[in-house]
Amino acid sequence: MLKITLLGTGIPNPSVQAFGTSTLIEAGEQRVMIDCGRGAVIRLSQLGLPVGYVDTIILSHYHSDHYSGIFDLLMSGTIRQAWAGRGGPLHVHGPEGVQHLAEGAWLATKPDRDIRVADHEIDPEDMRIIPHVYEEGVVYDRGGLKIIAILVDHGDNIPTAFGFRVEYGDHVFVHSHDTRYNENLIAQAHGADVFIHEVAAARQSTLDNYPNVKIAIDHHSSPAEVGRVFAQTRPKLAMLTHLALLPPDPPSIDGLLAEIGEEYEGVVLIAEDLMTIRIGKGISVEPFRHPGK
Ligand SMILES: [Zn+2]
Ligand SMILES: [Zn+2]
């Protein structure tokens, strides 16, 4: 059984419904978090999991909505109580630049660390990020869980942004993370049980009046493009996440699905925070606190 919990399905715009992107992958004894956006520790706690539940994070790229939650997880996780208790450093796999994140975090967390060390509350080394730079290909391969980085296209000023193909036995979960329409992703998303893709849209009037919305949109995939991606890859289940339906007059979900439906005939599910996807003999998707849980 490959279990995926969508801790955060949102974008930089603060939302209590959709926190920053973060996905918990569990298979056998393995636990890995992909991205650690705003509020990831809150979502873990809603699941009844301690902050120290994971010691391995893989970052897709360096937009804040994909890693701003890492400092809370890093610092709070060191506390030696049942709700935290990581008991070791945090391993962070990232594209080139993750070493700077590690160095900066060591500096930024010093004031908190000094107090807790003086109180004999923590081991200072538990507050260290151990950086691992990865490139396209296998990032994680342990206990039968394989996580493969797929180079995507998230804009001209982002040389390395990645989606992921997660394999456990013959179960396959693919997450686009942030990308424009991308042939490499399509090529590597074949045979997916579940393929979750980002999408972005704004009304023409918004694009005309807010140049920065245009900048944001240009980094992402349009609904029609997402429909084409699903049509070419034919996952057993297609899902949408990271819905960048940009204000002040955001396009409707109905309109979004209609545009995708022009290109793709299959079922498309919209992700919500704390949904759990199980890929085993079949595929199940449960919203948070489904009565059957
Ligand atoms: Zn993003
Ligand atoms: Zn991004």
Coordinates of C-alpha atoms in Angstrom, one line a residue, residues 34 98 180 276:
I34 CA 7.7 16.3 -0.3
V98 CA 19.8 23.6 -0.6
R180 CA 4.2 24.9 -17.3
T276 CA -5.6 10.6 1.9

